[in-house]
XYZ file of N, CA and C in Angstrom:
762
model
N 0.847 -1.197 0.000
C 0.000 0.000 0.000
C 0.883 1.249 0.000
N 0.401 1.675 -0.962
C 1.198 3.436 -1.122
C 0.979 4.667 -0.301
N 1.604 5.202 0.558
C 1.152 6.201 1.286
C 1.793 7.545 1.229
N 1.575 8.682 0.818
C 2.171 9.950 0.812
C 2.203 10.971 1.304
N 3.298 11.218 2.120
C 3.465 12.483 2.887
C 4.186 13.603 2.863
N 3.909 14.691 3.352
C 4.348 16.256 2.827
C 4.903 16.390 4.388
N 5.763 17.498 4.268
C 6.591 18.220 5.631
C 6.223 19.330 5.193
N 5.778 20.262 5.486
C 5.069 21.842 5.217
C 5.118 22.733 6.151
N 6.367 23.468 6.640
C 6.394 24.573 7.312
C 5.657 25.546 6.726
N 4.634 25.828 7.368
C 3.365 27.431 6.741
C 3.756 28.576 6.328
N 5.141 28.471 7.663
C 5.548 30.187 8.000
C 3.974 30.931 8.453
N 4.685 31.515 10.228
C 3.285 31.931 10.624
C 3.064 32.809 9.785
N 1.512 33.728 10.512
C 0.897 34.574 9.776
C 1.298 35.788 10.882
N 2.516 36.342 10.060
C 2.915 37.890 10.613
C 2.671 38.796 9.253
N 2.150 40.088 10.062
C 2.323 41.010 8.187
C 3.074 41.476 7.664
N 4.682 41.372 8.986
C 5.595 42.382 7.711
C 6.093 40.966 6.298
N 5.259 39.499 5.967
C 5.782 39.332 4.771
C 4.598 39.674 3.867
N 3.788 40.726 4.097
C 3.076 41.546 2.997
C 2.238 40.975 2.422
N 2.971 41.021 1.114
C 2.066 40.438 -0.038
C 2.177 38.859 0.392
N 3.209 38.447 1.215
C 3.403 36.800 1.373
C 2.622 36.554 2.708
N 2.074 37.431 3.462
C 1.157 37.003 4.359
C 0.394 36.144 4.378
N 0.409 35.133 5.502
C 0.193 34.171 5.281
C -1.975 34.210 4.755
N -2.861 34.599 5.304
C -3.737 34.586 4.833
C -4.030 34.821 2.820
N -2.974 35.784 2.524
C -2.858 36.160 1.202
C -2.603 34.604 0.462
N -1.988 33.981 1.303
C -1.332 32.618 0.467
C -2.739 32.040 0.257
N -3.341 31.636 1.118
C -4.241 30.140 1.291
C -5.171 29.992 0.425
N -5.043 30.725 -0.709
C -5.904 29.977 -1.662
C -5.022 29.288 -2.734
N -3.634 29.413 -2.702
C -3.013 28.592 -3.416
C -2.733 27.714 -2.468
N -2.310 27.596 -1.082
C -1.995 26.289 -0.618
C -3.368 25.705 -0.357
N -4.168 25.996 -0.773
C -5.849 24.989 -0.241
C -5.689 24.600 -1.990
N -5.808 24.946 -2.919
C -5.583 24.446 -4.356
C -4.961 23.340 -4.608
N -3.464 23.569 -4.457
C -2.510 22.487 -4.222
C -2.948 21.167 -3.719
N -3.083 21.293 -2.567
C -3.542 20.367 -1.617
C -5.092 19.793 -1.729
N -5.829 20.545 -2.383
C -7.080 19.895 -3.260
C -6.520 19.037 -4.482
N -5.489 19.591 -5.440
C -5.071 19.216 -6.509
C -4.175 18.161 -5.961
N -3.508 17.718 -5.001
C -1.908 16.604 -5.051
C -3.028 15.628 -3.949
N -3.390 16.093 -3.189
C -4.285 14.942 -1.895
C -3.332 14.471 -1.512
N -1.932 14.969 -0.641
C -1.420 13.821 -0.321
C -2.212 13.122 0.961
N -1.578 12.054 1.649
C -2.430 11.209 2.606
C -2.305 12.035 3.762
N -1.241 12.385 4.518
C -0.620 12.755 5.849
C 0.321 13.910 5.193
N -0.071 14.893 6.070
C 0.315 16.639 5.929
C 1.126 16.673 7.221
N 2.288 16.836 7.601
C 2.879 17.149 8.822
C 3.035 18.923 8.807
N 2.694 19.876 9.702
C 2.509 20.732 9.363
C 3.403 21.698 10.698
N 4.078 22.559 10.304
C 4.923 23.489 11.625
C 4.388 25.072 11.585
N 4.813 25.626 12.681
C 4.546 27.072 12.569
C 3.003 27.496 12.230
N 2.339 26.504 12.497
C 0.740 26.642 13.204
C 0.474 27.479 14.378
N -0.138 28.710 13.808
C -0.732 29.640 15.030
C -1.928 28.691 15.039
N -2.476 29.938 16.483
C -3.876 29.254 16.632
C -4.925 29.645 15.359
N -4.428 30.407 15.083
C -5.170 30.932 13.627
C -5.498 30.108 12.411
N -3.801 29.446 12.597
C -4.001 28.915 11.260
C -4.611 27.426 11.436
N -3.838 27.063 12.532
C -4.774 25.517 13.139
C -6.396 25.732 12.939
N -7.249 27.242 13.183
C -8.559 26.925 12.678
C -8.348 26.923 11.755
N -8.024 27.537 10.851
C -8.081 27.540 9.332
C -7.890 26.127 8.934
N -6.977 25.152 9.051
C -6.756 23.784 8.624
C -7.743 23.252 8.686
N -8.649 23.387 10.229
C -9.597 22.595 10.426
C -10.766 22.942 9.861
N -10.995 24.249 9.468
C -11.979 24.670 8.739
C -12.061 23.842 7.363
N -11.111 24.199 6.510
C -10.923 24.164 5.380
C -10.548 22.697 4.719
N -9.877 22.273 5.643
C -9.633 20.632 4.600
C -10.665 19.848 5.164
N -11.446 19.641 4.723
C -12.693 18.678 5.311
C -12.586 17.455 5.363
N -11.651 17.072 4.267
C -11.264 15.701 4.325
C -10.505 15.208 5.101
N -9.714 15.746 6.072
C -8.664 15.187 6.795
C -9.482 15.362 8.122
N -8.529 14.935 9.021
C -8.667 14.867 10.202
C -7.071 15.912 10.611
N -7.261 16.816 11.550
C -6.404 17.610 11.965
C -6.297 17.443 13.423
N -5.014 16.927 14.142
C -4.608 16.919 15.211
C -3.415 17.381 15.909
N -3.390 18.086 16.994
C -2.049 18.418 17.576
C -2.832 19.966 18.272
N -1.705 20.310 19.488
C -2.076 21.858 20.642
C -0.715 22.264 19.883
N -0.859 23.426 20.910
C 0.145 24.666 20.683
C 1.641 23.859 21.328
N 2.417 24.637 21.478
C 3.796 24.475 22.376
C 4.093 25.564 23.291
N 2.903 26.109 23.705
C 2.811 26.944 25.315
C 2.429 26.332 25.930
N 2.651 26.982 27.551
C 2.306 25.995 28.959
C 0.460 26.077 28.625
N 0.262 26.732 27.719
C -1.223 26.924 28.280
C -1.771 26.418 26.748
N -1.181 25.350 25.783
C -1.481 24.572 24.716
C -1.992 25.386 23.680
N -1.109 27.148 23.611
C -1.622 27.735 22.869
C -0.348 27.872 21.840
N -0.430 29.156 21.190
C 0.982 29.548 20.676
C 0.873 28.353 18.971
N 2.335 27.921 18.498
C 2.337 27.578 17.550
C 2.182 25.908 17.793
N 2.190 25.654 16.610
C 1.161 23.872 16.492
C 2.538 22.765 15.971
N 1.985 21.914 15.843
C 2.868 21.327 14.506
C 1.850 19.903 14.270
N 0.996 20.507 13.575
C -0.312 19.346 13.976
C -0.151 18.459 12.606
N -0.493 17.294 12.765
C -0.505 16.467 11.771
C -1.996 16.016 11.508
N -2.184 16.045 9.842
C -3.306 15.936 9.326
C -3.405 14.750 8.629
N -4.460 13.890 8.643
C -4.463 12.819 7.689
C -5.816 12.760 7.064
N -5.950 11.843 6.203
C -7.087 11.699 4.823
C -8.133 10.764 5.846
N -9.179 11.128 5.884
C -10.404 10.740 6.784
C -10.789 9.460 5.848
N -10.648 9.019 4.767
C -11.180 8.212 3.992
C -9.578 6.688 3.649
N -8.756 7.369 4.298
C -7.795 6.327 4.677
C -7.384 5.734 5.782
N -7.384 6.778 6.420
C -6.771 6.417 8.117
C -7.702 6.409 8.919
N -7.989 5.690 9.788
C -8.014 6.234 11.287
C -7.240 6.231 12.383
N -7.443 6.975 13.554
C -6.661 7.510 14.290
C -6.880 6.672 15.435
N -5.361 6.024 15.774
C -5.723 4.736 17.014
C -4.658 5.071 18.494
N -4.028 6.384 18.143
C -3.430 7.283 19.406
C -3.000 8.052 18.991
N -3.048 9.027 19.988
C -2.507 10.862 19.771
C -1.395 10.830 21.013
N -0.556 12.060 20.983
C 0.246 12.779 21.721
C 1.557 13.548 21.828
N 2.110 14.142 22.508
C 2.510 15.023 21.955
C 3.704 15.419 22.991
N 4.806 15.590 22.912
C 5.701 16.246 24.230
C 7.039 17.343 23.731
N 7.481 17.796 24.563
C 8.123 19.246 24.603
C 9.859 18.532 24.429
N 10.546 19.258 23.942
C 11.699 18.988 23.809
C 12.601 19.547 24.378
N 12.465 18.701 25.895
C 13.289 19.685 27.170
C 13.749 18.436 27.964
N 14.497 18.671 29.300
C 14.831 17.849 29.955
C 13.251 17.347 30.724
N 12.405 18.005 31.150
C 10.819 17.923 31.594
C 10.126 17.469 30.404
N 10.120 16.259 29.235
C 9.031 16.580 28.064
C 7.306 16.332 27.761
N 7.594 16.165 29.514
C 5.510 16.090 29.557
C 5.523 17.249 30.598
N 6.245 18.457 30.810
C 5.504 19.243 31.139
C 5.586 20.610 30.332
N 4.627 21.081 30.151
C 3.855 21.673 28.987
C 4.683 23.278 29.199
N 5.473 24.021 27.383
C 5.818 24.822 27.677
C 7.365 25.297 28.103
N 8.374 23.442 28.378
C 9.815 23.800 28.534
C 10.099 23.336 27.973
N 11.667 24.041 27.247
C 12.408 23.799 26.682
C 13.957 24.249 27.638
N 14.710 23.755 26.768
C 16.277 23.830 27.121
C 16.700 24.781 27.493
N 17.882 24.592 28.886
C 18.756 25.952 28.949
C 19.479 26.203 27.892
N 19.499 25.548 26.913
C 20.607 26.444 25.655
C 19.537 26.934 24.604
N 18.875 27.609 24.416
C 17.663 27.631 23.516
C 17.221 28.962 23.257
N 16.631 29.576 22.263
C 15.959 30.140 22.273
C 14.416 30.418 22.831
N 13.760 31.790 23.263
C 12.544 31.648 23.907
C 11.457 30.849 23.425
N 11.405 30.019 22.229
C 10.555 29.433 21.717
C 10.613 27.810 22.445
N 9.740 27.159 22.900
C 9.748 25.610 23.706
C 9.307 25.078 21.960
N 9.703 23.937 21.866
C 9.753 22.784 21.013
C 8.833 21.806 21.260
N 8.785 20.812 19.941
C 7.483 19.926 20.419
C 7.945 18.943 19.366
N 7.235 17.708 20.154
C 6.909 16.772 19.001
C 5.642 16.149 18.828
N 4.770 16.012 18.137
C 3.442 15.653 17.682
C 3.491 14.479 17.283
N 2.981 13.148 17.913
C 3.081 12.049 17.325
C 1.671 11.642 16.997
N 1.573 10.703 16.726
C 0.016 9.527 16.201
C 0.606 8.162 15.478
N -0.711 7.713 15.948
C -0.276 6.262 15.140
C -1.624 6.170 14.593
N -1.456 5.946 13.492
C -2.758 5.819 12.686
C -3.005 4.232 11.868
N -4.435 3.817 11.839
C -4.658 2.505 11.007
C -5.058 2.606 9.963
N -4.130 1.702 9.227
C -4.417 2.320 7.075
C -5.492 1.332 6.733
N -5.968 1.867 5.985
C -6.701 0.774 5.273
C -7.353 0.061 6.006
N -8.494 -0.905 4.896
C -9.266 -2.043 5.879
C -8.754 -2.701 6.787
N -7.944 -3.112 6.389
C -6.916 -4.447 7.375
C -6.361 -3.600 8.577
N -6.614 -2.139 8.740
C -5.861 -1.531 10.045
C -4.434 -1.788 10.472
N -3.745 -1.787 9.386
C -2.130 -1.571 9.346
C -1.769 -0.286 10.430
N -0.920 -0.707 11.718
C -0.663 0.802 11.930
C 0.758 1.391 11.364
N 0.569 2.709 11.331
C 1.526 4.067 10.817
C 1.836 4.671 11.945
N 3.366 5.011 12.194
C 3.021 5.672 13.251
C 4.130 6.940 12.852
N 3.403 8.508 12.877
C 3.796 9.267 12.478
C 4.253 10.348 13.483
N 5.838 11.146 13.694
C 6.232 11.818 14.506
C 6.321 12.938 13.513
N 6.102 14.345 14.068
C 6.260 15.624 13.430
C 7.357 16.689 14.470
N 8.270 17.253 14.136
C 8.824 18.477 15.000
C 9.332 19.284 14.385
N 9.976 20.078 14.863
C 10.402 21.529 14.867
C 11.214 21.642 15.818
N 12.700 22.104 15.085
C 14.300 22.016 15.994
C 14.073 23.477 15.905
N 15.062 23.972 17.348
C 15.407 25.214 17.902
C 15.703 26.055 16.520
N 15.463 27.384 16.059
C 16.258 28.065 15.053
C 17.565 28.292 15.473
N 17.864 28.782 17.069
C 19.151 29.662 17.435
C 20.135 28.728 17.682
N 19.934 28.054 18.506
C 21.237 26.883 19.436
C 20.808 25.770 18.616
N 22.332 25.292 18.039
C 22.799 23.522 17.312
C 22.816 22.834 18.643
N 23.028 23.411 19.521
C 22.890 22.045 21.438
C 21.538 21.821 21.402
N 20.897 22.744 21.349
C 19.217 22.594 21.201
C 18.929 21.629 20.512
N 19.487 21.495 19.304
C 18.662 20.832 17.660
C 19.277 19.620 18.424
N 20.717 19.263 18.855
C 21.077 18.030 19.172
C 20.096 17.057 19.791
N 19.849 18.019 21.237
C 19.522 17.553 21.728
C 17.914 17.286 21.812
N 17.373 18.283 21.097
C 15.949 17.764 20.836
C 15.894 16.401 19.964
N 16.434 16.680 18.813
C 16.332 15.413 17.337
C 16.576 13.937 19.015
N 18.039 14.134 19.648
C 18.125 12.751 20.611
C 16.678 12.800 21.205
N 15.991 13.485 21.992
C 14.598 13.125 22.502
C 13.837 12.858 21.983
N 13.701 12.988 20.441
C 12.601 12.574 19.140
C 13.332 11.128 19.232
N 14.654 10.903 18.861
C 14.842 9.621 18.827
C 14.661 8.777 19.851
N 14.612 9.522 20.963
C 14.625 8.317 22.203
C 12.852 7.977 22.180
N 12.350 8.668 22.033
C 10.702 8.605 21.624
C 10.518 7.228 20.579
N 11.151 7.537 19.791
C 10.822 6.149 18.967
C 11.546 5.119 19.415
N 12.339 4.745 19.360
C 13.026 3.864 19.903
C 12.447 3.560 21.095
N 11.737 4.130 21.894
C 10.771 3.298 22.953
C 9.544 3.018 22.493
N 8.809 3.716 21.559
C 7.652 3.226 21.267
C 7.756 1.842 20.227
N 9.647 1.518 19.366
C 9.443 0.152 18.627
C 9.559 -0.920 19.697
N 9.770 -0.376 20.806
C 9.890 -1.699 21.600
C 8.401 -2.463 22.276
N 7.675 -1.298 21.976
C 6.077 -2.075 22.082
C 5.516 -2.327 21.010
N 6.090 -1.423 19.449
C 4.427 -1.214 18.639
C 5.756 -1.849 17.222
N 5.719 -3.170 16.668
C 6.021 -3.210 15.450
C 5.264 -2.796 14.227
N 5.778 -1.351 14.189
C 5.075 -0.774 12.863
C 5.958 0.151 12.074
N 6.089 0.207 10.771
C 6.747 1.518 10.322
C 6.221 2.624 10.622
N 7.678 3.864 10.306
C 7.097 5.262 11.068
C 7.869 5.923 9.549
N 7.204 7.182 9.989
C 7.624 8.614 9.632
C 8.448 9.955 10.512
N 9.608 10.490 10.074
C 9.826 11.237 11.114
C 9.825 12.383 10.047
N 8.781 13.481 10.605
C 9.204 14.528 9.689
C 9.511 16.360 10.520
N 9.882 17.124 9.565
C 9.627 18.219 9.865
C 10.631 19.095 9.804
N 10.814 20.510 9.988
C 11.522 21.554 10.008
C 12.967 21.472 11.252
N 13.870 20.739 10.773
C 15.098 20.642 11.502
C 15.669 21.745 11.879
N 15.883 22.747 10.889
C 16.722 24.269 10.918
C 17.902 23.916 11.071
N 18.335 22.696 10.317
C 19.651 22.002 10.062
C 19.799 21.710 8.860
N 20.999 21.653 8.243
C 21.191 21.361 6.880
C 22.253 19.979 6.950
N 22.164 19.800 5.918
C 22.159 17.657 6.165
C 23.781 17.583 6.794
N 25.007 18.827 6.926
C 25.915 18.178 7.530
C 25.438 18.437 9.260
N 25.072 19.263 9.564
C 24.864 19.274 11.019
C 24.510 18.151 11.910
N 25.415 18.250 13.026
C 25.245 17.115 13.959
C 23.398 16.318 14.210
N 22.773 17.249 14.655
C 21.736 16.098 14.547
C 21.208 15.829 13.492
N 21.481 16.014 12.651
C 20.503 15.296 11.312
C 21.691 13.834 11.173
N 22.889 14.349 11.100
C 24.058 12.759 11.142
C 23.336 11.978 12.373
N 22.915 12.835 13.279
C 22.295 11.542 14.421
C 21.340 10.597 14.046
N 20.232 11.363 13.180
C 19.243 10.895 12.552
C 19.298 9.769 11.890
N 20.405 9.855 11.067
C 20.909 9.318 9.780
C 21.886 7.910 10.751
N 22.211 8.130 12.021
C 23.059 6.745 12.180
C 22.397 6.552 13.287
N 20.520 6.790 13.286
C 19.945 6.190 14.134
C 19.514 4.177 13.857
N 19.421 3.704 14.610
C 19.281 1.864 13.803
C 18.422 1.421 14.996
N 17.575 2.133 15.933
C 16.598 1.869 16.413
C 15.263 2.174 16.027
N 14.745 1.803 15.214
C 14.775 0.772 14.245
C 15.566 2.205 13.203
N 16.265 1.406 11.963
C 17.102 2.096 11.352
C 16.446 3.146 10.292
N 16.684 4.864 10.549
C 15.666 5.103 9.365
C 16.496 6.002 8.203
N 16.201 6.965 7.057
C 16.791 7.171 6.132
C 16.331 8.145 5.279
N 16.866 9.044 5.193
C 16.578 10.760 5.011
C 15.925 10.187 3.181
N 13.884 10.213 3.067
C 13.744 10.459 1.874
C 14.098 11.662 1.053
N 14.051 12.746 1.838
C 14.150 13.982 0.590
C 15.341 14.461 0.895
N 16.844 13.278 0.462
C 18.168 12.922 0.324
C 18.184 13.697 -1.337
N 17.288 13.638 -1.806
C 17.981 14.002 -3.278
C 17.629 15.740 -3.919
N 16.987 15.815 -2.645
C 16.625 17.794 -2.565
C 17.362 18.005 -2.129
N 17.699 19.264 -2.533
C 19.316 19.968 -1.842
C 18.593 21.162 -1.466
N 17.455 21.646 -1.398
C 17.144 23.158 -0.834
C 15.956 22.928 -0.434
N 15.287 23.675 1.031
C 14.046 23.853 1.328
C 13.485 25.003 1.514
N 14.387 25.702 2.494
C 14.361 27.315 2.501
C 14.457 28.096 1.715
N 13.959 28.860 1.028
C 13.893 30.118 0.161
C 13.606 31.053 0.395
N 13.101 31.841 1.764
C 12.702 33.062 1.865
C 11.775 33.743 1.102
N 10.782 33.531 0.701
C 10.154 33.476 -0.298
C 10.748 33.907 -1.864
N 11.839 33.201 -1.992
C 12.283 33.376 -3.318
C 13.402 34.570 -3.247
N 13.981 35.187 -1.843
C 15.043 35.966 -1.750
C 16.135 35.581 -1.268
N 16.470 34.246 -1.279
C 17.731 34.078 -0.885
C 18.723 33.230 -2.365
N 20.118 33.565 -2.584
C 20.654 32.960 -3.484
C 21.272 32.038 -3.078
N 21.686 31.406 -2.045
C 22.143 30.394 -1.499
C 20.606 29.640 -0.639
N 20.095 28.359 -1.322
C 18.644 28.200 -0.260
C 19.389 26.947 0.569
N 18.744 26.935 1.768
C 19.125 25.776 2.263
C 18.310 24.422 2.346
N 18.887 23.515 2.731
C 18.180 22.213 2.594
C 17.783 21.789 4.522
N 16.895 22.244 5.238
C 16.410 21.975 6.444
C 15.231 21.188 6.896
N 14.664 21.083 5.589
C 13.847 20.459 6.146
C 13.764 18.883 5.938
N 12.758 17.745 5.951
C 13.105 16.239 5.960
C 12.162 14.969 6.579
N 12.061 14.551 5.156
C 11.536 12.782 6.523
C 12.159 12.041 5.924
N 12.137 11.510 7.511
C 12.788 10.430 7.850
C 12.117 8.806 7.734
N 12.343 8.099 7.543
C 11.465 6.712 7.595
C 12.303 5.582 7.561
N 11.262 4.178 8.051
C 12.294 2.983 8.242
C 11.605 2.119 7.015
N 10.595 2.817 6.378
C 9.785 2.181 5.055
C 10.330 2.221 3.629
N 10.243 1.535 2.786
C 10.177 1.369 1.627
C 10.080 2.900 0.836
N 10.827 3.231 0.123
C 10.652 4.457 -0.426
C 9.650 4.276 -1.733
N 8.949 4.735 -2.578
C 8.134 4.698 -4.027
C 8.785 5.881 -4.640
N 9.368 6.018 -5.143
C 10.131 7.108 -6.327
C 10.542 8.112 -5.726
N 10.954 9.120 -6.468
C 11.817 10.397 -5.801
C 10.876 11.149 -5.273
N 11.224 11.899 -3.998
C 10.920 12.890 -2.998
C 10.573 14.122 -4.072
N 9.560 15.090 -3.720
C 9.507 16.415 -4.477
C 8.902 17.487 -3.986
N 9.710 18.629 -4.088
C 9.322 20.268 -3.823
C 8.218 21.056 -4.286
N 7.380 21.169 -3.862
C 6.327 21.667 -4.371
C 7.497 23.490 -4.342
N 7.024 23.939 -5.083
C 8.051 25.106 -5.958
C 6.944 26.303 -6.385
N 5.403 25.931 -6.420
C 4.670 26.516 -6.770
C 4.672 28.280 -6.066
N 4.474 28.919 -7.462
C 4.223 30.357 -6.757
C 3.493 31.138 -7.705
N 2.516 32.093 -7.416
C 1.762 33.423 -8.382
C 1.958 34.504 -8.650
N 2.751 35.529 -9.661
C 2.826 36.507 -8.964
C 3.627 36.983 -7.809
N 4.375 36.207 -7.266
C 5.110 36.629 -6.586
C 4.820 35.946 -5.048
N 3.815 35.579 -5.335
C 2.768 34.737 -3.712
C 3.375 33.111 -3.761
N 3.955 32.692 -2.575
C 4.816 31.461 -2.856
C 3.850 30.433 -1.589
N 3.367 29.218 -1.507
C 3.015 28.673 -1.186
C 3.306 28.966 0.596
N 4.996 29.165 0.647
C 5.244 29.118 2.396
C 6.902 30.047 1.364
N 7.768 29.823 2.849
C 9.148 30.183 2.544
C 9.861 29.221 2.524
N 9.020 28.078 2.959
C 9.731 26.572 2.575
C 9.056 25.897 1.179
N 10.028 25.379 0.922
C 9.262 24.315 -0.164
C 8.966 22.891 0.459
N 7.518 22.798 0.724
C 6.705 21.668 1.211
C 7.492 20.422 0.397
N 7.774 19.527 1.511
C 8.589 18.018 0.603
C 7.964 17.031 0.908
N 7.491 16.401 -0.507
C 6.528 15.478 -0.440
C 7.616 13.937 -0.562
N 7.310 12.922 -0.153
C 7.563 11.750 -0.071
C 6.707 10.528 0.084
N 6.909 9.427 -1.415
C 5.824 8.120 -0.977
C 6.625 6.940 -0.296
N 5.773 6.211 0.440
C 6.445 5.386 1.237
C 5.654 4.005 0.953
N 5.692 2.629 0.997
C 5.140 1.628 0.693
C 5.094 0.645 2.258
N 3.435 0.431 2.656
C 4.007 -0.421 3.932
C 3.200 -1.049 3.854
């Protein structure tokens, strides 16, 4: 069975990016995403704003995940799936701190922003295959941060294969580019062993189309079967670009 998933940093909705504000966008990213259907949307930099908006607007999915404030507000990183494929057989979610079930901390080396990871395990298809899908978002400021969050994403899985034999997904906005220490962590993780699909993209970041050097930060990860090459959605109107990332789609076979 074929399953396809996107990593889609939004970029919140602030106005100094103008014309790229994020409300200005959403009728090309609701298009897109009417037009490609992928299955599972991992999604970062979810205000509370835009989390209604998701839930408003894609009717077909199911949208899950809180904020990363003590008070489950602030930004999201909610993961969405296709209501007519999956269902949803556990939720949850923890902070990427030395405390990661209490709501709202993050690291003494860090910037003021607390971290998160959004997990689920979802059942495919008739036969109720489970999926079990992790989403995050590494520190922008401190590489000790990114280290050490990506190790608490990994120690997360690596305890959940010791109960649940199922393939996973690890996706999301690293704010690392593929030599940095934790993404190599990623990459020589073998509990269970997984393997950077969108390996053959070299850029994610673009600033909305103002930077000449783009970087490659964002990524999933998986211990599944790959189905053909990884791809950048690149789409833009006029000058209106989907996000400042290019959303990376990847199929997986399980």
């Amino acid at each position: 069975m074929e399953v396809s998933i996107l990593t889609f940093n939004l970029r919140t909705d602030v106005r100094v990016d103008r014309e790229n504000y994020f409300f200005n966008r959403t009728p090309l990213i609701l298009e897109k995403i009417r037009r490609e259907k992928p299955d599972i949307i991992c999604c970062q930099e979810s205000t509370v704003r835009i989390s209604a908006w998701l839930r408003a607007v894609l009717v077909d999915y199911t949208v899950v995940g809180v904020g990363r404030g003590a008070d489950y507000r602030d930004e999201a990183n909610p993961i969405c799936f296709r209501n007519d494929r999956f269902s949803l057989f556990s939720l949850g979610q923890f902070w990427l701190s030395e405390t990661p079930d209490i709501p709202g901390t993050r690291y003494a080396d860090q910037s003021d922003c607390p971290r998160i990871c959004t997990y689920a395990t979802l059942l495919v298809g008739d036969d109720n295959r489970p999926l079990r899908v992790y989403n995050t978002h590494l520190d922008h400021i401190s590489e000790s941060a990114r280290l050490l969050g990506m190790r608490r994403v990994l120690d997360k899985i690596s305890d959940d294969s010791r109960h649940t034999d199922a393939p996973l997904v690890l996706c999301g906005d690293m704010n690392a580019e593929p030599s940095e220490k934790c993404i190599d962590e990623a990459k020589r993780f073998d509990h269970p062993q997984i393997s950077d699909l969108t390996s053959d993209i070299m850029s994610s970041f673009h600033d909305f189309g103002r930077l000449d050097r783009q970087a490659k930060i964002d990524y999933i990860f998986s211990d599944a079967k790959q189905i053909g090459e990884s791809v950048a959605w690149a789409d833009s109107e006029n000058g209106i670009y989907l996000s400042d990332h290019y959303p990376l789609l990847a199929k997986i076979e399980i």
